[in-house]
Amino acid sequence: MEYIINNLDQTLLIELYKNLLKPRMIEEKMLVLLRQGKISKWFSGIGQEAISVGITMALDKEEYILPMHRNLGVFTTRKIPLYRLFSQWQGKASGFTKGRDRSFHFGAQHYKIVGMISHLGPQLGVADGIALASKLKDKNSVTAVFTGEGGTSEGDFHEALNIASVWQLPVLFCIENNGYGLSTPASEQYNCKDLADRGLGYGMESHIIDGNNILEVYTKVSEIAKSVRENPRPVLIEFKTFRMRGHEEASGTKYVPDELMNEWAKKDPILNYEVFLKQNGFISDEDIHALKESITHEIEEHLKVTFEEEDIIPNETDELNDLFQNFKYQEVKHNTETKEIRFIDAISESLKQSMELHKDLVIMGQDIAEYGGAFKITEGFLEQFGKDRVRNTPICESGIVETAMGLSIAGMKSVVEMQFADFVSSGFNPIVNYLAKSHYRWGQNADVVIRMPCGGGVGAGPFHSQTNEAWFTKAPGLKVVYPAFPYDAKGLLATAINDPNPVLFFEHKALYRSIRQDVPEDYFTLPFGKASMIKKGSQITVITFGAAVHWALETLNKNPNVSADLINLRTLQPLDTETIYASVKKTGRAIILQEDSLFGGIASDISALILENCFEYLDAPVKRVASMETPIPFAPQLEQQYLPKNRFENTLLELLAY
């Protein structure tokens, strides 16, 4: 292995060696503890240390790094106290996730490190968001994100590279090509010689670096990072290396040919660099011995702290309270000036006024800039707020949600428009596994609102008409808002943007231009978790939301002899159970109307809650009315049959007659 010193001084050469040695010695100790049953799992980075250490030392301390589970050298080079790492791996409170996640599935804002999730790909798009924030704030900094060669097969990799290239984001995409995705060799992962060649397809500069040569890694990444700071752009870097142990220790390495293991053993990044330093008089055997003794002592002292730390005592309140970042709702009252506007105008006004209030708010979506969005909600925004804050996106829902998460990590707010709520399925993973879980896992909020134009009644068929709120009410860590009137839409969207937690904001397309209401002209907010009582009565409680509120109103107006409480939920997570229970206890009957198909919808949960909490007050079974158990059809007569509007009246009258 050839080492080229260039202008590196002895102090830096020795520092590189120290930073290489520490993660190797920690790993060797962890392998012993694993065999002793004192840690549960270990993903080894032995043989790959030069990549983690070289990249981390090439970056400034304030520049973000998004590592994976073989990048212990990132954490140790950023000088995270070892006892905190050891406690993390043992599930103790001094770790970074309060025992809620393991290994390197955590982040640490103080050290500008954002750890992985097991789905691997989403962190690539998150790096885009952090880099976008850097670019918008003129920070002249780079963001480095790691992936393995196996992870490059995921769609998130391609979406992240495409976004970074189109927006010229200062991201170093670092591929650790270690030859195997678990046991699957690279030849079965991709059909090209070098992954760096993929950069060409995205109009992106790319490099191949010997990942086992610490001087090459440090020198070349330093040069690239310096260039990217001066001329922001993404760069794809493939590091050729090898994994000397199994995917994780239980996997072993029997699938690797012996000759290949022997070949790479000769390229050990630490042993070769150590020989080079000794031969050139930069370090002596005595120096090496003293350094190893010092690291051993540090490891043992910090392990002692972790072993002596008490196990976490489960506390249900703490668990529930950590699901969301604390948000103290602040009511903003409106003045008396109102004007009659449509539902769609209320959304647009609220979004515009929030953009004026929050100078760091970025909105992103397909066709939202010059075109003004598929429904023209953001028409004129580009002229008022500029292209930095009103951003057309490529068609890549997953990557844009991840970018929004990265903006939040960097301290910025964002609103993402799904062109249709149906398309959110292409971004489902980062919403339910990244946005929803981040605050609970390591205290990082996701300050993201996802706007969801949804619903039927417009003849748009199976892929443009779904009302899929139940996909998200099931995912702890998400808030779900579903207004039915312009007034509610305007006030609730303002609150959603103020809230530092992830919010799914459903906007029924059939209401956009059909519903009008007098709405305050100025900015105001409405609280989450507070339903509105549209009608009051004594015979029955009708619980609903979205367009179904208007169906229920139409039915009740058609039947003036029915005395009903009509509850418009407005938010589904949090849910106003207090209003529901009080009404049901008064009327003794309850019917829940939803547009979604019946099985697995939120009506089922509301029904169960009523039965569990109001059973002794009921005079009849709780009834649910919903759409048919099919995808939503296109033809008007089929769609009319599918939707529950016409079935609701019969069920309501049957329940009253029970």
XYZ file of C-alpha atoms in Angstrom:
658
model
C 0.000 0.000 0.000
C 1.447 3.339 -1.048
C 1.184 6.261 1.347
C 1.724 9.778 0.038
C 2.348 12.312 2.814
C 1.990 15.485 0.741
C 2.068 18.404 3.213
C 0.781 16.518 6.249
C 2.822 17.140 9.389
C 3.818 14.540 11.983
C 1.194 15.655 14.497
C -1.598 15.052 11.997
C -0.109 11.728 10.880
C -0.077 10.512 14.489
C -3.586 11.863 15.122
C -4.858 9.840 12.178
C -3.255 6.737 13.665
C -4.750 7.337 17.119
C -8.194 7.807 15.624
C -7.819 4.588 13.627
C -6.649 2.575 16.585
C -9.374 3.546 19.046
C -12.414 2.135 17.158
C -10.474 -1.052 16.373
C -9.652 -1.607 20.048
C -13.218 -0.826 21.106
C -14.517 -3.325 18.569
C -12.160 -6.018 19.803
C -13.436 -5.434 23.323
C -17.057 -5.504 22.166
C -16.520 -8.860 20.470
C -15.348 -10.247 23.795
C -18.399 -8.784 25.558
C -20.649 -10.206 22.867
C -19.328 -13.700 23.513
C -19.891 -13.095 27.223
C -23.506 -12.126 26.577
C -23.007 -8.546 27.839
C -24.142 -6.930 24.578
C -26.821 -8.320 22.291
C -25.550 -7.647 18.783
C -22.571 -6.181 16.985
C -22.014 -4.889 13.454
C -18.292 -4.899 12.835
C -16.405 -2.253 10.910
C -13.036 -3.955 11.268
C -11.085 -3.306 8.080
C -13.099 -0.186 7.191
C -11.879 2.245 9.854
C -9.908 4.436 7.461
C -13.086 5.595 5.735
C -14.875 6.711 8.900
C -11.808 8.350 10.408
C -10.546 9.950 7.202
C -13.880 11.511 6.289
C -14.578 12.761 9.808
C -11.165 14.380 10.124
C -11.549 15.959 6.683
C -14.782 17.687 7.713
C -15.203 20.623 10.062
C -16.696 19.859 13.469
C -19.849 21.825 12.640
C -20.502 19.859 9.456
C -23.038 17.058 9.660
C -22.152 13.405 9.147
C -24.764 10.688 8.648
C -22.999 7.378 9.382
C -24.105 3.766 9.412
C -23.537 0.828 11.719
C -19.928 0.158 10.652
C -18.773 3.710 11.270
C -17.709 3.653 14.911
C -14.735 5.777 13.876
C -17.063 8.692 13.132
C -18.345 8.692 16.707
C -14.960 8.259 18.366
C -13.247 10.822 16.116
C -15.960 13.327 17.040
C -14.947 12.493 20.641
C -18.253 11.236 21.998
C -17.543 10.022 25.562
C -17.133 6.262 25.409
C -19.406 5.553 28.371
C -22.266 7.129 26.432
C -21.635 4.793 23.500
C -21.315 1.791 25.808
C -24.540 2.752 27.593
C -26.270 3.119 24.241
C -25.279 -0.404 23.270
C -26.456 -1.732 26.633
C -29.787 0.083 26.550
C -29.059 2.331 29.505
C -30.132 5.886 30.226
C -26.742 7.482 29.599
C -26.972 6.403 25.978
C -28.690 8.482 23.361
C -32.072 6.744 23.028
C -33.082 5.978 26.640
C -33.028 2.276 25.814
C -35.487 2.684 22.942
C -33.091 1.755 20.150
C -29.753 0.044 19.865
C -26.329 0.180 18.214
C -25.862 3.281 16.032
C -29.547 4.075 15.514
C -29.282 7.514 17.076
C -28.206 11.044 16.455
C -26.426 13.644 18.552
C -26.917 17.270 17.590
C -24.025 18.403 19.798
C -21.651 16.285 17.700
C -23.445 16.958 14.404
C -24.039 13.247 13.874
C -27.292 11.803 12.549
C -27.463 8.040 12.853
C -29.093 5.516 10.594
C -32.367 3.632 10.702
C -32.508 -0.009 9.679
C -34.154 0.840 6.376
C -30.812 2.402 5.358
C -31.925 4.441 2.354
C -33.863 7.315 3.981
C -30.788 8.903 5.523
C -29.496 9.755 2.047
C -32.413 12.098 1.443
C -32.094 13.486 4.967
C -28.566 14.560 4.035
C -30.105 16.471 1.126
C -32.280 18.412 3.550
C -29.397 19.289 5.849
C -27.355 20.403 2.850
C -30.272 22.431 1.511
C -30.508 24.271 4.833
C -26.776 24.950 4.676
C -27.119 26.348 1.178
C -30.127 28.512 2.046
C -28.275 29.916 5.057
C -25.068 30.528 3.052
C -23.053 28.418 5.484
C -20.525 27.129 2.929
C -20.499 23.724 4.596
C -20.743 20.160 3.369
C -22.757 17.190 4.581
C -21.366 13.658 4.371
C -23.672 10.650 4.267
C -22.690 6.966 4.251
C -24.235 3.985 2.539
C -23.066 0.504 1.662
C -22.939 -0.884 -1.841
C -26.105 -2.856 -1.060
C -27.958 0.315 -0.080
C -27.324 1.791 -3.516
C -29.917 -0.636 -4.870
C -32.657 1.123 -2.912
C -34.796 3.734 -4.609
C -33.913 6.256 -1.903
C -30.332 6.297 -3.200
C -31.432 7.329 -6.671
C -33.974 9.858 -5.413
C -31.423 11.462 -3.092
C -28.769 11.740 -5.803
C -31.265 13.150 -8.261
C -32.529 15.811 -5.840
C -28.998 16.760 -4.824
C -27.948 17.099 -8.440
C -30.986 19.084 -9.577
C -30.650 21.459 -6.609
C -26.829 21.396 -6.557
C -26.662 20.509 -2.873
C -23.297 20.240 -1.070
C -23.497 16.539 -0.176
C -20.723 13.954 -0.195
C -22.421 10.629 -0.947
C -19.972 8.099 0.488
C -20.370 4.485 -0.636
C -18.471 1.932 1.448
C -18.176 -0.824 -1.123
C -17.164 -3.770 1.020
C -18.155 -6.443 -1.458
C -21.174 -7.977 0.264
C -24.708 -7.006 1.266
C -24.960 -9.461 4.161
C -24.078 -12.605 2.169
C -25.033 -11.370 -1.291
C -21.927 -10.506 -3.327
C -21.654 -7.257 -5.254
C -22.036 -9.143 -8.540
C -25.610 -9.912 -7.536
C -26.288 -6.389 -6.277
C -25.462 -4.356 -9.377
C -24.254 -4.933 -12.900
C -21.408 -2.486 -13.348
C -17.737 -2.412 -12.432
C -17.712 0.757 -10.342
C -20.606 2.331 -8.481
C -18.917 5.684 -8.990
C -20.029 5.431 -12.620
C -23.577 6.097 -11.474
C -22.625 9.693 -10.838
C -22.499 10.257 -14.583
C -26.197 9.481 -14.903
C -27.007 12.277 -12.484
C -24.605 14.820 -13.920
C -22.549 14.403 -10.778
C -18.816 14.417 -10.171
C -17.573 11.102 -8.801
C -14.377 9.590 -7.419
C -12.985 6.185 -6.494
C -10.796 6.086 -3.371
C -8.853 3.261 -1.731
C -10.904 2.946 1.447
C -8.117 1.137 3.293
C -5.546 3.893 2.773
C -6.044 6.492 5.498
C -3.854 9.120 3.860
C -5.614 8.790 0.523
C -9.020 8.989 2.193
C -8.121 12.004 4.325
C -6.260 13.907 1.612
C -8.732 13.387 -1.211
C -11.841 13.967 0.900
C -10.259 17.129 2.331
C -9.653 18.407 -1.200
C -13.178 17.510 -2.335
C -14.797 19.052 0.764
C -12.825 22.273 0.324
C -13.917 22.479 -3.296
C -17.576 21.792 -2.443
C -17.567 24.523 0.210
C -16.388 26.968 -2.423
C -18.613 25.621 -5.191
C -21.674 23.863 -3.696
C -22.523 20.640 -5.510
C -22.995 16.945 -4.768
C -20.126 14.488 -5.174
C -20.354 10.696 -5.290
C -17.396 8.879 -3.730
C -16.916 5.130 -3.877
C -14.539 3.742 -1.262
C -13.170 0.317 -2.151
C -12.825 -1.726 1.031
C -13.805 -5.045 2.589
C -15.773 -6.323 5.550
C -13.504 -8.653 7.520
C -16.271 -10.015 9.726
C -19.900 -10.994 9.130
C -22.765 -8.664 8.407
C -23.268 -9.000 12.135
C -21.463 -11.481 14.295
C -24.140 -14.182 14.158
C -23.846 -14.269 10.351
C -20.222 -15.359 10.207
C -18.177 -15.230 6.980
C -18.447 -18.777 5.621
C -19.833 -17.425 2.359
C -16.569 -15.528 1.670
C -13.820 -17.478 -0.197
C -10.667 -17.942 1.917
C -8.409 -16.456 -0.739
C -10.477 -13.259 -0.751
C -10.290 -12.966 3.038
C -6.539 -13.496 2.928
C -6.079 -10.923 0.174
C -7.908 -8.222 2.106
C -6.271 -9.157 5.406
C -3.014 -8.013 3.828
C -4.626 -4.611 3.216
C -5.507 -3.976 6.855
C -5.762 -0.156 7.137
C -4.254 0.004 10.630
C -1.424 -2.510 10.423
C -0.193 -1.140 7.100
C -0.326 2.449 8.277
C 1.430 1.510 11.521
C 4.297 -0.100 9.556
C 4.539 3.018 7.375
C 4.762 5.323 10.405
C 7.413 3.180 12.059
C 9.525 2.811 8.924
C 9.524 6.580 8.409
C 10.367 7.382 12.014
C 7.071 9.035 12.881
C 6.299 6.630 15.717
C 8.114 3.991 17.767
C 7.086 0.680 19.304
C 7.207 2.387 22.698
C 4.836 5.092 21.443
C 2.450 2.480 20.100
C 2.533 0.504 23.340
C 1.842 3.628 25.394
C -1.005 4.644 23.110
C -2.639 1.221 23.307
C -2.310 1.213 27.086
C -3.968 4.624 27.243
C -6.869 3.533 25.035
C -7.290 0.278 26.967
C -7.453 2.248 30.214
C -10.027 4.633 28.746
C -12.172 1.738 27.517
C -12.075 -0.057 30.868
C -12.838 3.100 32.862
C -15.825 3.945 30.699
C -17.083 0.367 30.682
C -16.982 0.459 34.471
C -19.218 3.525 34.436
C -21.704 1.789 32.146
C -21.705 -1.511 34.039
C -22.336 0.338 37.306
C -25.178 2.337 35.850
C -28.603 1.122 36.931
C -30.897 -0.432 34.378
C -33.682 1.780 33.081
C -36.857 1.589 35.151
C -39.847 1.682 32.795
C -42.067 4.731 33.238
C -45.200 4.815 31.136
C -45.609 8.585 31.453
C -42.076 9.240 30.244
C -42.581 6.967 27.257
C -45.782 8.661 26.181
C -44.506 12.178 26.825
C -41.435 11.643 24.653
C -43.452 10.697 21.586
C -43.710 14.342 20.523
C -41.653 17.431 21.122
C -43.458 19.565 23.665
C -45.682 22.072 21.885
C -47.527 24.711 23.865
C -50.375 25.853 21.675
C -50.665 29.610 21.508
C -54.017 30.938 20.450
C -53.837 33.729 17.902
C -57.208 35.452 17.783
C -58.478 37.024 14.623
C -60.078 40.418 14.204
C -63.690 40.910 13.246
C -63.030 41.429 9.526
C -64.210 38.413 7.541
C -64.880 37.595 3.933
C -66.572 34.672 2.236
C -63.959 32.403 0.705
C -63.751 28.864 -0.607
C -62.085 25.982 1.184
C -59.185 26.139 -1.270
C -58.719 29.860 -0.651
C -58.526 29.246 3.093
C -55.694 26.764 2.577
C -53.846 29.159 0.309
C -54.296 32.141 2.651
C -53.119 30.186 5.680
C -50.081 28.886 3.853
C -49.194 32.360 2.566
C -49.602 34.009 5.975
C -47.459 31.295 7.575
C -44.778 31.888 4.953
C -44.842 35.564 5.911
C -44.643 34.742 9.627
C -41.970 32.032 9.478
C -39.069 33.332 7.404
C -37.363 29.908 7.518
C -40.395 28.022 6.181
C -39.808 26.170 2.900
C -42.585 24.613 0.838
C -41.862 21.784 -1.575
C -43.891 19.772 -4.038
C -44.434 18.821 -7.634
C -45.356 21.791 -9.858
C -45.967 24.160 -6.925
C -43.759 27.027 -8.145
C -44.437 28.574 -11.576
C -47.499 26.387 -12.164
C -48.950 27.059 -8.710
C -49.660 23.434 -7.860
C -52.090 20.937 -9.326
C -54.962 22.779 -7.616
C -53.412 26.292 -7.892
C -53.100 26.655 -4.121
C -49.601 28.144 -4.362
C -50.303 30.341 -7.361
C -48.360 33.596 -6.971
C -46.169 32.247 -4.165
C -43.058 32.106 -6.318
C -43.229 35.834 -7.062
C -43.720 36.714 -3.401
C -41.333 34.300 -1.675
C -38.792 33.294 -4.317
C -37.534 29.997 -5.659
C -35.423 29.175 -2.598
C -38.549 28.872 -0.444
C -41.072 27.687 -3.062
C -39.426 24.631 -4.570
C -40.571 22.465 -7.433
C -39.466 18.913 -6.740
C -38.701 15.930 -8.931
C -41.284 13.161 -8.797
C -39.816 11.409 -5.780
C -42.081 11.505 -2.741
C -39.755 9.499 -0.523
C -36.741 11.693 -1.207
C -38.667 14.918 -0.612
C -40.086 13.732 2.721
C -36.535 12.825 3.733
C -35.311 16.235 2.589
C -37.955 17.828 4.795
C -36.650 15.779 7.719
C -33.146 17.045 7.013
C -34.395 20.641 7.024
C -35.888 20.016 10.464
C -32.610 18.601 11.769
C -30.975 21.803 10.556
C -33.583 23.910 12.355
C -35.930 24.826 9.498
C -39.650 24.282 8.936
C -41.138 22.775 5.812
C -44.447 21.967 4.178
C -44.535 19.169 1.611
C -47.425 18.965 -0.824
C -48.374 15.516 -2.003
C -49.940 16.224 -5.375
C -52.560 13.665 -4.382
C -52.799 11.905 -1.023
C -52.699 8.601 -2.917
C -49.084 9.270 -3.905
C -47.974 9.307 -0.283
C -47.545 5.546 -0.541
C -44.327 6.299 -2.433
C -43.116 8.226 0.618
C -44.644 6.005 3.286
C -41.408 4.608 4.719
C -39.763 7.876 5.775
C -43.048 9.178 7.208
C -43.834 6.222 9.473
C -40.269 5.087 10.212
C -38.315 8.345 10.276
C -40.564 11.325 10.945
C -42.847 9.475 13.346
C -40.125 7.800 15.403
C -37.278 10.324 15.579
C -38.343 12.300 18.634
C -39.192 9.178 20.608
C -35.892 7.552 19.619
C -33.380 10.330 20.152
C -35.194 13.577 20.824
C -35.019 14.963 17.286
C -38.281 16.513 16.162
C -39.589 16.441 12.619
C -40.936 19.930 11.963
C -42.783 18.859 8.831
C -46.332 19.323 7.549
C -47.442 17.053 4.722
C -50.439 18.390 2.826
C -52.712 15.619 1.529
C -55.289 16.492 -1.176
C -57.622 13.536 -0.845
C -61.054 12.065 -1.265
C -63.695 10.941 -3.722
C -66.734 12.444 -5.372
C -64.716 13.919 -8.207
C -64.557 10.932 -10.579
C -60.802 10.530 -10.306
C -60.641 6.758 -9.828
C -58.527 4.421 -7.695
C -55.251 6.397 -7.702
C -56.476 9.953 -7.140
C -59.432 9.552 -4.767
C -58.350 7.698 -1.650
C -58.906 9.056 1.818
C -56.109 7.188 3.563
C -55.947 8.798 6.990
C -56.049 5.390 8.723
C -52.578 4.594 7.353
C -51.257 7.311 9.653
C -53.567 7.373 12.681
C -52.072 3.937 13.348
C -48.483 5.273 13.458
C -47.553 6.684 16.890
C -45.652 9.943 16.524
C -47.785 11.506 13.792
C -50.550 14.079 14.133
C -53.451 13.854 11.700
C -55.690 16.833 10.836
C -58.781 16.659 8.625
C -60.856 19.881 8.379
C -64.310 20.143 6.825
C -64.781 23.924 6.563
C -62.722 26.878 5.327
C -62.543 28.413 8.818
C -61.191 25.198 10.308
C -58.793 24.648 7.422
C -57.214 28.076 7.773
C -56.782 28.010 11.542
C -55.697 24.382 11.781
C -53.101 24.685 9.000
C -51.537 27.638 10.833
C -51.307 25.517 13.983
C -49.904 22.564 12.043
C -47.082 24.751 10.748
C -46.405 26.166 14.223
C -46.297 22.678 15.725
C -42.711 21.320 15.664
C -43.965 17.759 15.168
C -44.924 15.877 11.978
C -48.483 16.610 10.838
C -50.495 14.951 8.056
C -52.952 17.617 6.873
C -55.822 16.174 4.829
C -57.641 18.454 2.377
C -60.682 16.997 0.658
C -60.569 17.867 -3.041
C -64.359 17.824 -3.418
C -64.558 20.625 -0.832
C -61.911 22.841 -2.462
C -64.304 24.839 -4.660
C -67.718 23.709 -3.415
C -67.707 24.935 0.188
C -67.729 28.614 1.117
C -67.739 30.304 4.503
C -67.054 33.653 6.137
C -63.460 33.435 7.335
C -61.295 36.036 9.126
C -58.948 37.758 6.715
C -56.000 37.891 9.097
C -53.849 35.135 10.595
C -55.342 32.986 13.365
C -54.895 29.547 14.901
C -57.146 26.765 16.158
C -56.189 24.072 18.687
C -55.608 20.431 17.865
C -57.648 17.806 19.691
C -60.785 19.945 19.944
C -63.803 18.880 17.912
C -66.596 21.270 16.941
C -70.258 20.634 17.746
C -72.123 21.651 14.609
C -75.600 20.630 15.762
C -76.972 19.803 19.178
C -79.649 17.266 19.922
C -80.789 14.595 22.324
C -81.531 11.437 20.341
C -78.231 10.407 18.774
C -74.567 11.356 18.398
C -73.205 11.576 14.841
C -69.393 11.548 14.670
C -67.624 12.354 11.422
C -64.976 14.447 9.632
C -63.970 15.792 6.222
C -66.495 15.734 3.374
C -68.640 13.309 5.362
C -69.545 16.201 7.696
C -71.443 17.775 4.804
C -73.145 14.484 3.940
C -74.281 14.188 7.557
C -75.533 17.785 7.562
C -77.482 17.185 4.377
C -79.070 14.063 5.838
C -80.009 15.746 9.124
C -81.460 18.751 7.327
C -83.503 16.339 5.251
C -84.804 14.731 8.469
C -85.711 17.678 10.727
C -87.376 15.401 13.286
C -84.023 13.798 14.117
C -82.456 15.517 17.133
C -78.736 14.868 16.878
C -75.402 16.020 18.194
C -73.262 16.383 15.075
C -69.557 16.252 15.968
C -66.981 17.410 13.417
C -63.755 15.854 14.709
C -61.367 18.222 12.862
C -58.303 16.332 14.165
C -57.974 12.546 14.328
C -54.650 12.479 16.169
C -55.081 13.883 18.780
C -58.714 12.801 19.072
C -61.254 14.732 21.170
C -62.619 11.819 23.161
C -63.964 14.148 25.855
C -66.508 15.667 23.474
C -67.393 12.241 22.055
C -67.978 10.639 25.459
C -69.989 13.561 26.836
C -72.298 13.498 23.831
C -72.790 9.722 23.811
C -73.538 9.687 27.535
C -76.220 12.309 26.850
C -77.860 10.735 23.780
C -77.326 7.012 24.379
C -76.751 6.316 20.698
C -73.755 6.778 18.412
C -73.126 6.490 14.695
C -69.743 7.109 13.060
C -69.490 8.117 9.419
C -66.229 7.933 7.476
C -65.395 8.083 3.781
C -62.655 5.455 3.989
C -63.594 1.802 3.586
C -64.857 0.245 6.792
C -62.375 -2.360 7.972
C -59.376 -0.890 9.776
C -60.616 2.679 9.560
C -60.672 5.147 12.440
C -64.410 4.594 12.889
C -63.559 1.175 14.279
C -61.324 2.670 16.944
C -63.864 5.332 17.875
C -66.524 2.634 18.159
C -64.277 0.565 20.429
C -63.490 3.604 22.590
C -67.184 4.350 23.019
C -67.924 0.740 23.985
C -65.072 0.686 26.488
C -65.908 4.030 28.087
C -69.654 4.584 27.615
C -71.141 1.085 27.503
C -73.551 1.542 30.415
C -74.987 4.681 28.787
C -75.788 3.048 25.439
C -79.353 2.248 24.391
C -78.316 0.654 21.077
C -75.253 -0.772 19.335
C -72.670 1.665 18.031
C -72.935 1.812 14.243
C -70.266 2.530 11.649
C -70.984 3.652 8.100
C -68.224 3.712 5.523
C -67.359 3.094 1.904
C -67.359 -0.321 0.268
C -64.489 -2.763 0.735
C -63.076 -2.124 -2.727
C -60.745 0.427 -4.282
C -62.637 3.582 -5.229
C -63.978 3.287 -8.805
C -64.020 5.907 -11.588
C -67.460 5.759 -13.247
C -69.881 8.171 -11.484
C -72.543 5.559 -10.818
C -69.971 3.149 -9.383
C -68.371 5.861 -7.261
C -71.792 6.888 -5.924
C -72.461 3.286 -4.938
C -69.008 3.014 -3.350
C -69.304 6.095 -1.130
C -71.392 5.855 2.077
C -73.395 9.053 1.615
C -76.642 7.373 0.566
C -76.320 4.457 3.006
C -75.874 6.777 5.970
C -79.522 7.875 6.134
C -80.892 4.324 6.291
C -78.454 3.292 9.023
C -79.189 6.454 11.017
C -82.934 5.854 10.945
C -82.524 2.147 11.757
C -80.406 3.012 14.783
C -82.973 5.523 16.026
C -85.662 2.847 15.726
C -83.654 0.211 17.606
